[in-house]
CSV table of C-alpha atoms in Angstrom, one decimal:
chain,number,residue,atom,x,y,z
Y,218,UNK,CA,16.7,40.8,-63.2
Y,219,UNK,CA,14.1,37.9,-62.6
Y,220,UNK,CA,12.1,40.6,-60.2
Y,221,UNK,CA,12.3,43.1,-62.6
Y,222,UNK,CA,10.9,40.4,-65.5
Y,223,UNK,CA,8.0,39.4,-63.1
Y,224,UNK,CA,6.6,42.5,-62.4
Y,225,UNK,CA,6.6,43.7,-66.0
Y,226,UNK,CA,2.8,44.5,-67.2
Y,227,UNK,CA,1.5,43.3,-70.7
Y,228,UNK,CA,-1.9,44.8,-72.0
Y,229,UNK,CA,-3.0,41.8,-73.7
Y,230,UNK,CA,-5.0,44.3,-76.4
Y,231,UNK,CA,-2.1,45.8,-77.4
Y,232,UNK,CA,0.3,42.4,-77.6
Y,233,UNK,CA,-0.2,41.7,-81.2
Y,234,UNK,CA,2.3,39.2,-81.4
Y,235,UNK,CA,1.0,37.5,-78.7
Y,236,UNK,CA,-2.5,37.9,-80.1
Y,237,UNK,CA,-1.2,36.3,-83.1
Y,238,UNK,CA,0.7,33.1,-81.5
Y,239,UNK,CA,-2.3,32.6,-79.1
Y,240,UNK,CA,-4.6,32.2,-82.2
Y,241,UNK,CA,-2.6,30.4,-83.9
Y,242,UNK,CA,-2.5,27.9,-80.9
Y,243,UNK,CA,-6.0,28.0,-80.6
Y,244,UNK,CA,-6.7,27.5,-84.2
Y,245,UNK,CA,-4.5,24.6,-84.3
Y,246,UNK,CA,-6.2,23.1,-81.0
Y,247,UNK,CA,-9.3,23.2,-83.0
Y,248,UNK,CA,-8.0,20.7,-85.6
Y,249,UNK,CA,-7.6,18.3,-83.0
Y,250,UNK,CA,-10.9,18.7,-80.9
Y,251,UNK,CA,-11.7,15.1,-82.2
Y,252,UNK,CA,-8.4,13.7,-80.6
Y,253,UNK,CA,-8.6,15.7,-77.5
Y,254,UNK,CA,-12.4,14.3,-77.0
Y,255,UNK,CA,-11.3,11.1,-77.5
Y,256,UNK,CA,-8.2,11.2,-74.9
Y,257,UNK,CA,-10.7,12.9,-72.1
Y,258,UNK,CA,-13.2,9.2,-72.9
Y,259,UNK,CA,-9.8,7.4,-72.4
Y,260,UNK,CA,-9.2,9.1,-69.1
Y,261,UNK,CA,-12.6,9.0,-67.6
Y,262,UNK,CA,-12.2,5.1,-67.8
Y,263,UNK,CA,-8.6,5.3,-66.8
Y,264,UNK,CA,-7.4,4.3,-63.4
Y,265,UNK,CA,-5.1,7.3,-63.7
Y,266,UNK,CA,-6.9,9.9,-65.1
Y,267,UNK,CA,-4.3,12.7,-64.7
Y,268,UNK,CA,-1.4,10.6,-66.2
Y,269,UNK,CA,-3.5,10.2,-69.6
Y,270,UNK,CA,-4.4,13.9,-69.7
Y,271,UNK,CA,-1.0,14.9,-69.0
Y,272,UNK,CA,-0.6,13.9,-72.3
Y,273,UNK,CA,-2.7,16.3,-73.7
Y,274,UNK,CA,-0.5,19.3,-75.2
Y,275,UNK,CA,-0.7,22.5,-72.7
Y,276,UNK,CA,-1.4,25.7,-73.8
Y,277,UNK,CA,1.5,28.1,-73.9
Y,278,UNK,CA,0.7,31.4,-72.7
Y,279,UNK,CA,-0.9,33.0,-69.9
Y,280,UNK,CA,-4.6,32.8,-70.0
Y,281,UNK,CA,-5.4,36.4,-70.8
Y,282,UNK,CA,-4.4,35.8,-74.4
Y,283,UNK,CA,-6.9,33.1,-74.9
Y,284,UNK,CA,-9.9,35.5,-73.5
Y,285,UNK,CA,-8.9,37.9,-75.9
Y,286,UNK,CA,-8.5,35.9,-78.7
Y,287,UNK,CA,-12.0,34.2,-77.9
Y,288,UNK,CA,-13.3,37.8,-77.5
Y,289,UNK,CA,-12.0,38.5,-81.1
Y,290,UNK,CA,-13.2,35.2,-82.6
Y,291,UNK,CA,-16.8,36.3,-81.5
Y,292,UNK,CA,-16.1,40.1,-83.0
Y,293,UNK,CA,-14.8,38.6,-86.3
Y,294,UNK,CA,-17.8,36.1,-86.6
Y,295,UNK,CA,-20.4,38.8,-85.8
Y,296,UNK,CA,-18.7,40.9,-88.8
Y,297,UNK,CA,-18.8,38.2,-91.1
Y,298,UNK,CA,-22.5,37.7,-90.2
Y,299,UNK,CA,-22.9,41.3,-91.2
Y,300,UNK,CA,-23.7,42.6,-87.4
Y,301,UNK,CA,-22.9,46.4,-87.2
Y,302,UNK,CA,-19.9,46.2,-84.7
Y,303,UNK,CA,-18.0,49.5,-83.5
Y,304,UNK,CA,-14.4,48.8,-83.5
Y,305,UNK,CA,-11.9,50.1,-81.3
Y,306,UNK,CA,-8.3,50.5,-81.9
Y,307,UNK,CA,-7.5,47.5,-79.8
Y,308,UNK,CA,-10.1,45.2,-81.4
Y,309,UNK,CA,-8.7,46.5,-85.0
Y,310,UNK,CA,-5.0,45.5,-83.9
Y,311,UNK,CA,-6.3,42.2,-82.4
Y,312,UNK,CA,-8.4,41.4,-85.9
Y,313,UNK,CA,-5.4,42.2,-87.7
Y,314,UNK,CA,-3.2,39.7,-85.6
Y,315,UNK,CA,-6.2,37.4,-85.7
Y,316,UNK,CA,-5.8,37.3,-89.5
Y,317,UNK,CA,-2.3,36.9,-89.8
Y,318,UNK,CA,-2.6,33.7,-87.5
Y,319,UNK,CA,-5.3,32.4,-89.6
Y,320,UNK,CA,-3.0,32.7,-92.8
Y,321,UNK,CA,-0.3,31.2,-91.1
Y,322,UNK,CA,-2.6,28.4,-90.3
Y,323,UNK,CA,-3.9,27.9,-93.6
Y,324,UNK,CA,-0.3,28.0,-95.2
Y,325,UNK,CA,0.5,25.2,-92.4
Y,326,UNK,CA,-2.8,23.2,-92.7
Y,327,UNK,CA,-3.8,23.2,-96.6
Y,328,UNK,CA,-7.5,22.0,-97.2
Y,329,UNK,CA,-7.5,18.5,-98.7
Y,330,UNK,CA,-9.6,17.8,-101.6
Y,331,UNK,CA,-12.4,16.6,-99.2
Y,332,UNK,CA,-12.4,19.5,-97.5
Y,333,UNK,CA,-10.7,18.6,-94.1
Y,334,UNK,CA,-7.8,20.2,-93.3
Y,335,UNK,CA,-4.2,18.6,-93.4
Y,336,UNK,CA,-2.7,18.2,-90.0
Y,337,UNK,CA,1.1,17.5,-90.5
Y,338,UNK,CA,3.7,17.7,-92.9
Y,339,UNK,CA,3.1,13.9,-94.0
Y,340,UNK,CA,0.1,14.9,-95.1
Y,341,UNK,CA,1.0,17.9,-96.6
Y,342,UNK,CA,3.8,16.1,-98.8
Y,343,UNK,CA,1.4,13.6,-99.7
Y,344,UNK,CA,-1.2,16.2,-100.7
Y,345,UNK,CA,-4.1,14.5,-99.1
Y,346,UNK,CA,-5.4,13.8,-95.6
Y,347,UNK,CA,-4.9,10.5,-93.8
Y,348,UNK,CA,-8.8,9.4,-94.2
Y,349,UNK,CA,-8.3,10.1,-98.4
Y,350,UNK,CA,-5.1,8.6,-98.3
Y,351,UNK,CA,-6.5,5.7,-96.5
Y,352,UNK,CA,-9.5,5.1,-98.8
Y,353,UNK,CA,-7.0,5.5,-102.0
Y,354,UNK,CA,-4.9,2.4,-100.6
Y,355,UNK,CA,-8.1,0.6,-99.5
Y,356,UNK,CA,-9.4,1.1,-103.0
Y,357,UNK,CA,-6.0,0.1,-104.8
O,588,UNK,CA,-42.0,46.8,-52.9
O,589,UNK,CA,-41.7,43.2,-50.7
O,590,UNK,CA,-39.7,43.6,-47.5
O,591,UNK,CA,-38.2,40.4,-46.3
O,592,UNK,CA,-36.4,40.6,-42.9
O,593,UNK,CA,-33.8,38.1,-41.7
O,594,UNK,CA,-34.2,37.3,-38.0
O,595,UNK,CA,-31.3,35.2,-37.5
O,596,UNK,CA,-28.1,36.7,-36.0
O,597,UNK,CA,-29.9,39.8,-34.7
O,598,UNK,CA,-31.5,40.7,-38.0
O,599,UNK,CA,-34.3,42.8,-37.6
O,600,UNK,CA,-37.8,43.0,-39.4
O,601,UNK,CA,-37.9,45.6,-42.0
O,602,UNK,CA,-41.6,46.0,-43.2
O,603,UNK,CA,-42.4,48.6,-45.9
O,604,UNK,CA,-39.8,50.6,-45.7
O,605,UNK,CA,-37.6,52.4,-48.3
O,606,UNK,CA,-34.2,52.1,-48.0
O,607,UNK,CA,-32.7,55.9,-47.1
O,608,UNK,CA,-29.9,56.4,-49.8
O,609,UNK,CA,-29.3,59.8,-47.8
O,610,UNK,CA,-28.6,58.8,-44.5
O,611,UNK,CA,-25.4,60.9,-43.3
O,612,UNK,CA,-24.0,57.8,-41.4
O,613,UNK,CA,-24.7,53.9,-41.8
O,614,UNK,CA,-24.1,51.5,-38.7
O,615,UNK,CA,-22.6,48.2,-39.1
O,616,UNK,CA,-23.0,46.0,-35.8
O,617,UNK,CA,-20.5,43.1,-35.5
O,618,UNK,CA,-20.9,40.4,-32.6
O,619,UNK,CA,-23.3,40.6,-29.9
O,620,UNK,CA,-23.7,41.3,-25.9
O,621,UNK,CA,-20.4,41.9,-24.3
O,622,UNK,CA,-18.7,41.5,-27.4
O,623,UNK,CA,-21.0,43.9,-29.3
O,624,UNK,CA,-19.2,46.4,-31.8
O,625,UNK,CA,-20.5,49.0,-33.7
O,626,UNK,CA,-18.9,50.6,-36.9
O,627,UNK,CA,-20.2,54.0,-38.2
O,628,UNK,CA,-19.4,54.9,-41.9
O,629,UNK,CA,-20.2,58.2,-43.6
O,630,UNK,CA,-22.5,57.9,-46.8
O,631,UNK,CA,-20.3,56.4,-49.6
O,632,UNK,CA,-19.4,58.3,-52.8
O,633,UNK,CA,-18.8,57.5,-56.4
O,634,UNK,CA,-14.9,57.9,-55.6
O,635,UNK,CA,-15.2,55.3,-52.6
O,636,UNK,CA,-16.6,52.6,-55.2
O,637,UNK,CA,-13.8,53.2,-57.8
O,638,UNK,CA,-10.8,53.3,-55.1
O,639,UNK,CA,-12.5,49.8,-53.6
O,640,UNK,CA,-12.7,48.4,-56.9
O,641,UNK,CA,-9.5,49.2,-58.0
O,642,UNK,CA,-7.8,47.5,-54.9
O,643,UNK,CA,-9.6,44.3,-55.6
O,644,UNK,CA,-7.0,41.6,-57.1
O,645,UNK,CA,-8.5,39.1,-59.3
O,646,UNK,CA,-6.2,37.1,-61.0
O,647,UNK,CA,-5.5,33.7,-62.6
O,648,UNK,CA,-2.0,31.9,-62.8
O,649,UNK,CA,-1.5,28.8,-64.2
O,650,UNK,CA,0.6,26.4,-62.0
O,651,UNK,CA,1.7,22.9,-63.5
O,652,UNK,CA,-1.3,23.0,-66.1
O,653,UNK,CA,-3.7,23.9,-63.5
O,654,UNK,CA,-5.6,27.2,-63.6
O,655,UNK,CA,-5.5,29.0,-60.3
O,656,UNK,CA,-8.0,31.8,-60.0
O,657,UNK,CA,-7.6,34.1,-56.7
O,658,UNK,CA,-9.5,37.0,-55.8
O,659,UNK,CA,-8.5,39.1,-53.0
O,660,UNK,CA,-10.7,41.8,-51.8
O,661,UNK,CA,-9.0,42.3,-48.1
O,662,UNK,CA,-6.9,45.2,-49.3
O,663,UNK,CA,-10.0,46.7,-50.6
O,664,UNK,CA,-12.1,46.1,-47.6
O,665,UNK,CA,-9.3,47.5,-45.4
O,666,UNK,CA,-8.9,50.7,-47.8
O,667,UNK,CA,-12.4,51.2,-47.8
O,668,UNK,CA,-12.8,50.8,-44.0
O,669,UNK,CA,-10.0,53.7,-43.4
O,670,UNK,CA,-11.5,55.9,-45.8
O,671,UNK,CA,-15.2,55.8,-44.6
O,672,UNK,CA,-15.5,54.7,-41.0
O,673,UNK,CA,-16.2,57.9,-38.8
O,674,UNK,CA,-16.5,56.6,-35.2
O,675,UNK,CA,-16.9,53.0,-33.5
O,676,UNK,CA,-18.6,52.0,-30.3
O,677,UNK,CA,-17.7,49.0,-28.2
O,678,UNK,CA,-13.9,49.1,-28.4
O,679,UNK,CA,-11.8,50.2,-25.0
O,680,UNK,CA,-8.4,50.0,-24.2
O,681,UNK,CA,-6.8,48.0,-21.9
O,682,UNK,CA,-7.0,51.0,-19.4
O,683,UNK,CA,-10.3,51.4,-19.5
O,684,UNK,CA,-10.2,54.5,-21.9
O,685,UNK,CA,-12.5,54.5,-25.2
O,686,UNK,CA,-10.5,53.6,-28.0
O,687,UNK,CA,-11.1,56.7,-30.4
O,688,UNK,CA,-9.3,58.8,-27.8
O,689,UNK,CA,-6.3,57.3,-29.8
O,690,UNK,CA,-5.0,59.6,-32.7
O,691,UNK,CA,-4.5,56.6,-34.6
O,692,UNK,CA,-7.8,54.5,-33.4
O,693,UNK,CA,-8.6,53.3,-37.2
O,694,UNK,CA,-5.3,51.2,-37.2
O,695,UNK,CA,-6.0,50.0,-33.9
O,696,UNK,CA,-9.3,48.0,-35.1
O,697,UNK,CA,-8.6,44.2,-35.6
O,698,UNK,CA,-7.9,44.2,-39.4
O,699,UNK,CA,-10.5,40.8,-39.3
O,700,UNK,CA,-13.1,43.4,-37.8
O,701,UNK,CA,-12.9,45.9,-40.2
O,702,UNK,CA,-12.9,43.4,-43.4
O,703,UNK,CA,-16.3,41.8,-42.0
O,704,UNK,CA,-17.8,45.5,-41.4
O,705,UNK,CA,-16.8,46.7,-44.8
O,706,UNK,CA,-18.5,43.2,-46.4
O,707,UNK,CA,-21.9,43.7,-44.3
O,708,UNK,CA,-21.7,47.4,-45.6
O,709,UNK,CA,-21.3,46.1,-49.3
O,710,UNK,CA,-23.2,42.9,-48.8
O,711,UNK,CA,-25.5,43.3,-52.0
O,712,UNK,CA,-26.6,40.7,-54.3
O,713,UNK,CA,-28.9,40.8,-57.4
O,714,UNK,CA,-31.6,38.5,-58.8
O,715,UNK,CA,-33.8,38.6,-62.1
O,716,UNK,CA,-37.5,37.9,-62.0
O,717,UNK,CA,-38.5,34.7,-63.4
O,718,UNK,CA,-40.8,35.7,-66.3
O,719,UNK,CA,-41.1,32.5,-67.8
O,720,UNK,CA,-43.2,32.9,-71.2
O,721,UNK,CA,-44.4,36.4,-70.2
O,722,UNK,CA,-41.7,39.1,-70.6
O,723,UNK,CA,-42.0,42.9,-69.7
O,724,UNK,CA,-43.4,45.0,-72.4
O,725,UNK,CA,-39.9,46.8,-72.7
O,726,UNK,CA,-36.7,47.3,-70.8
O,727,UNK,CA,-35.1,45.3,-68.0
O,728,UNK,CA,-35.6,44.6,-64.7
O,729,UNK,CA,-32.8,43.8,-62.0
O,730,UNK,CA,-33.9,43.2,-58.4
O,731,UNK,CA,-31.2,43.8,-55.5
O,732,UNK,CA,-31.1,42.7,-51.8
O,733,UNK,CA,-28.8,44.6,-49.5
O,734,UNK,CA,-28.3,45.5,-45.9
O,735,UNK,CA,-28.1,49.1,-45.0
O,736,UNK,CA,-27.6,50.1,-41.7
O,737,UNK,CA,-28.5,48.5,-38.1
O,738,UNK,CA,-31.6,49.9,-36.5
O,739,UNK,CA,-32.0,52.2,-33.5
O,740,UNK,CA,-31.9,49.5,-31.2
O,741,UNK,CA,-28.4,48.5,-32.8
O,742,UNK,CA,-29.6,44.7,-32.9
O,743,UNK,CA,-28.3,44.3,-36.3
O,744,UNK,CA,-28.6,45.2,-39.7
O,745,UNK,CA,-31.8,44.7,-41.6
O,746,UNK,CA,-31.8,43.4,-44.9
O,747,UNK,CA,-33.7,45.3,-47.8
O,748,UNK,CA,-35.1,42.9,-50.7
O,749,UNK,CA,-36.5,43.2,-54.0
O,750,UNK,CA,-35.2,46.7,-54.5
O,751,UNK,CA,-36.5,47.4,-58.4
O,752,UNK,CA,-34.5,48.8,-60.8
O,753,UNK,CA,-35.8,49.1,-64.4
O,754,UNK,CA,-33.7,49.6,-67.5
O,755,UNK,CA,-33.9,50.4,-71.1
O,756,UNK,CA,-32.7,47.5,-73.3
O,757,UNK,CA,-29.1,47.8,-73.7
O,758,UNK,CA,-28.1,48.2,-77.1
O,759,UNK,CA,-25.7,46.3,-79.3
O,760,UNK,CA,-23.2,48.7,-78.7
O,761,UNK,CA,-23.3,48.9,-75.0
O,762,UNK,CA,-23.3,44.6,-74.8
O,763,UNK,CA,-20.0,45.1,-76.8
O,764,UNK,CA,-18.7,47.3,-74.5
O,765,UNK,CA,-19.4,44.9,-71.6
O,766,UNK,CA,-17.8,42.1,-73.6
O,767,UNK,CA,-14.8,43.8,-74.5
O,768,UNK,CA,-14.4,45.1,-70.8
O,769,UNK,CA,-15.0,41.4,-69.4
O,770,UNK,CA,-12.0,40.1,-71.9
O,771,UNK,CA,-9.9,42.8,-71.7
O,772,UNK,CA,-7.3,41.9,-69.3
O,773,UNK,CA,-3.4,42.4,-68.3
O,774,UNK,CA,-0.4,40.1,-67.8
O,775,UNK,CA,1.9,40.3,-65.4
O,776,UNK,CA,5.3,38.7,-66.2
O,777,UNK,CA,6.0,37.1,-69.4
O,778,UNK,CA,3.5,35.9,-72.0
O,779,UNK,CA,4.2,31.9,-71.2
O,780,UNK,CA,4.2,32.3,-67.6
O,781,UNK,CA,2.5,35.6,-66.5
O,782,UNK,CA,-0.5,35.8,-64.3
O,783,UNK,CA,-3.7,37.1,-65.7
O,784,UNK,CA,-5.0,40.3,-64.0
O,785,UNK,CA,-8.6,40.9,-64.2
O,786,UNK,CA,-9.2,44.8,-64.1
O,787,UNK,CA,-12.1,45.9,-62.1
O,788,UNK,CA,-15.1,46.1,-64.0
O,789,UNK,CA,-17.0,48.8,-61.8
O,790,UNK,CA,-16.4,51.8,-63.7
O,791,UNK,CA,-18.1,50.2,-66.7
O,792,UNK,CA,-20.7,49.0,-64.7
O,793,UNK,CA,-21.3,52.7,-63.5
O,794,UNK,CA,-21.4,54.2,-66.3
O,795,UNK,CA,-23.5,51.4,-67.8
O,796,UNK,CA,-26.1,52.0,-65.2
O,797,UNK,CA,-25.9,55.6,-65.6
O,798,UNK,CA,-26.9,55.3,-69.3
O,799,UNK,CA,-29.7,52.8,-69.1
O,800,UNK,CA,-31.6,53.3,-65.6
O,801,UNK,CA,-35.2,54.4,-66.3
O,802,UNK,CA,-36.6,54.4,-62.5
O,803,UNK,CA,-36.3,52.4,-59.3
O,804,UNK,CA,-38.6,51.2,-56.4
O,805,UNK,CA,-37.7,51.0,-52.8
O,806,UNK,CA,-35.3,53.9,-52.4
O,807,UNK,CA,-35.8,57.1,-50.6
O,808,UNK,CA,-33.9,60.7,-50.4
O,809,UNK,CA,-35.2,63.3,-48.2
O,810,UNK,CA,-37.9,60.9,-46.9
O,811,UNK,CA,-39.8,60.7,-50.3
O,812,UNK,CA,-39.6,58.3,-53.0
O,813,UNK,CA,-36.5,58.4,-55.5
O,814,UNK,CA,-37.6,59.4,-58.9
O,815,UNK,CA,-36.7,60.6,-61.9
O,816,UNK,CA,-33.4,59.8,-63.8
O,817,UNK,CA,-31.2,62.7,-62.9
O,818,UNK,CA,-32.1,62.1,-59.0
O,819,UNK,CA,-31.4,58.5,-59.4
O,820,UNK,CA,-28.0,58.9,-61.6
O,821,UNK,CA,-27.1,61.6,-58.8
O,822,UNK,CA,-28.3,59.6,-55.4
O,823,UNK,CA,-28.1,56.1,-55.8
O,824,UNK,CA,-25.0,54.2,-54.0
O,825,UNK,CA,-22.4,53.3,-56.2
O,826,UNK,CA,-22.2,50.0,-54.8
O,827,UNK,CA,-25.9,49.1,-55.6
O,828,UNK,CA,-25.3,51.0,-59.3
O,829,UNK,CA,-22.7,48.2,-60.0
O,830,UNK,CA,-24.7,45.1,-58.8
O,831,UNK,CA,-27.9,46.2,-60.8
O,832,UNK,CA,-25.8,46.7,-63.8
O,833,UNK,CA,-24.1,43.6,-63.0
O,834,UNK,CA,-27.3,41.9,-62.7
O,835,UNK,CA,-28.4,43.5,-66.3
O,836,UNK,CA,-25.4,42.1,-68.1
O,837,UNK,CA,-24.4,39.0,-66.3
O,838,UNK,CA,-27.7,37.4,-65.8
O,839,UNK,CA,-27.9,37.0,-69.5
O,840,UNK,CA,-24.6,34.7,-69.4
O,841,UNK,CA,-26.0,32.9,-66.3
O,842,UNK,CA,-29.3,32.2,-68.4
O,843,UNK,CA,-27.4,30.2,-71.0
O,844,UNK,CA,-26.7,27.4,-68.6
O,845,UNK,CA,-30.5,26.6,-68.7
O,846,UNK,CA,-30.4,25.9,-72.4
O,847,UNK,CA,-29.1,22.2,-71.5
O,848,UNK,CA,-32.6,21.7,-71.0
O,849,UNK,CA,-34.0,23.1,-73.8
O,850,UNK,CA,-35.9,20.5,-75.9
O,851,UNK,CA,-36.6,18.0,-73.4
O,852,UNK,CA,-39.8,17.0,-71.9
């Protein structure tokens, strides 16, 4: 059974569910860019950088999914800029999955009144990001 | 055309010579002295390029969070050798007979020799001219350096440098096709733990080459310089097409590395 599983060939551009999940993961990663940058800086100064970096969440899918999603982000950006782009059926499938991932991401991480995205349930329940809450608490 | 010769390792000098695309056979020399062997290949065709490219295994696997990229060209080299070699010199059997008396002589050539011979046969690299602030009036130019065949003395393979390929400027649509093909991958296994396989871009490169090539310098067919788009498309070596097109599209990406220096004094 495992041998059969290991030889299955997935054409990434046709796997809309995989594209959606990888895109959602990448969008969430963008949200934590500053934290990851900070962790890398700490790792550079650490005696055991590997141990520090091990705490960074690993990507969940085969890297081919991220390559294709990155390509789709590029196509999407060009279209938003009004640059004429000829789409293939695979592009269209991917862009639909990307749109779905983006809507899911926006539901999970709504905008705070300051324009930042809320990162977690606590922020979502309080209706504001941590920075705004800290500012409000300091003012009170 | 500027000709450069490599003198090391038995390379012979080439001076103001055109690369003869229509040689009926090309010779590759390995080793020297009593260990010298010569491998003769028939002229390579488009399907040889396709077959070679389709056998190159290029993949990325994630293990313990590490990305491991592996490219295996051995199968491709052995396939091309079996398909394109027509005779060899310098090998003999233990009983003194020439190896070619065996019906399966191709299979008896040491694998490492076959791989080295094909590596030399397909030893091609591209470069782009450094224009600095002066740019060509139109189109793009890619230089190709390549070995072609051992000279008549059989002392080594001469290197042709600065073979020129002039292209029309690629359209946005052609860049889109290139970008799409570079990122179009397959995953073997499952979504989470699978290996990412990169299909060969060679068919795309050949197709883009045929669409964009305008003229070349440094090549000959029938003893005269190769000229005219139709003739170039028909006669150009498939590996040269592929490398020139790769140079045309990929060097734009490599150039972005220089952006780090932008704005610095």
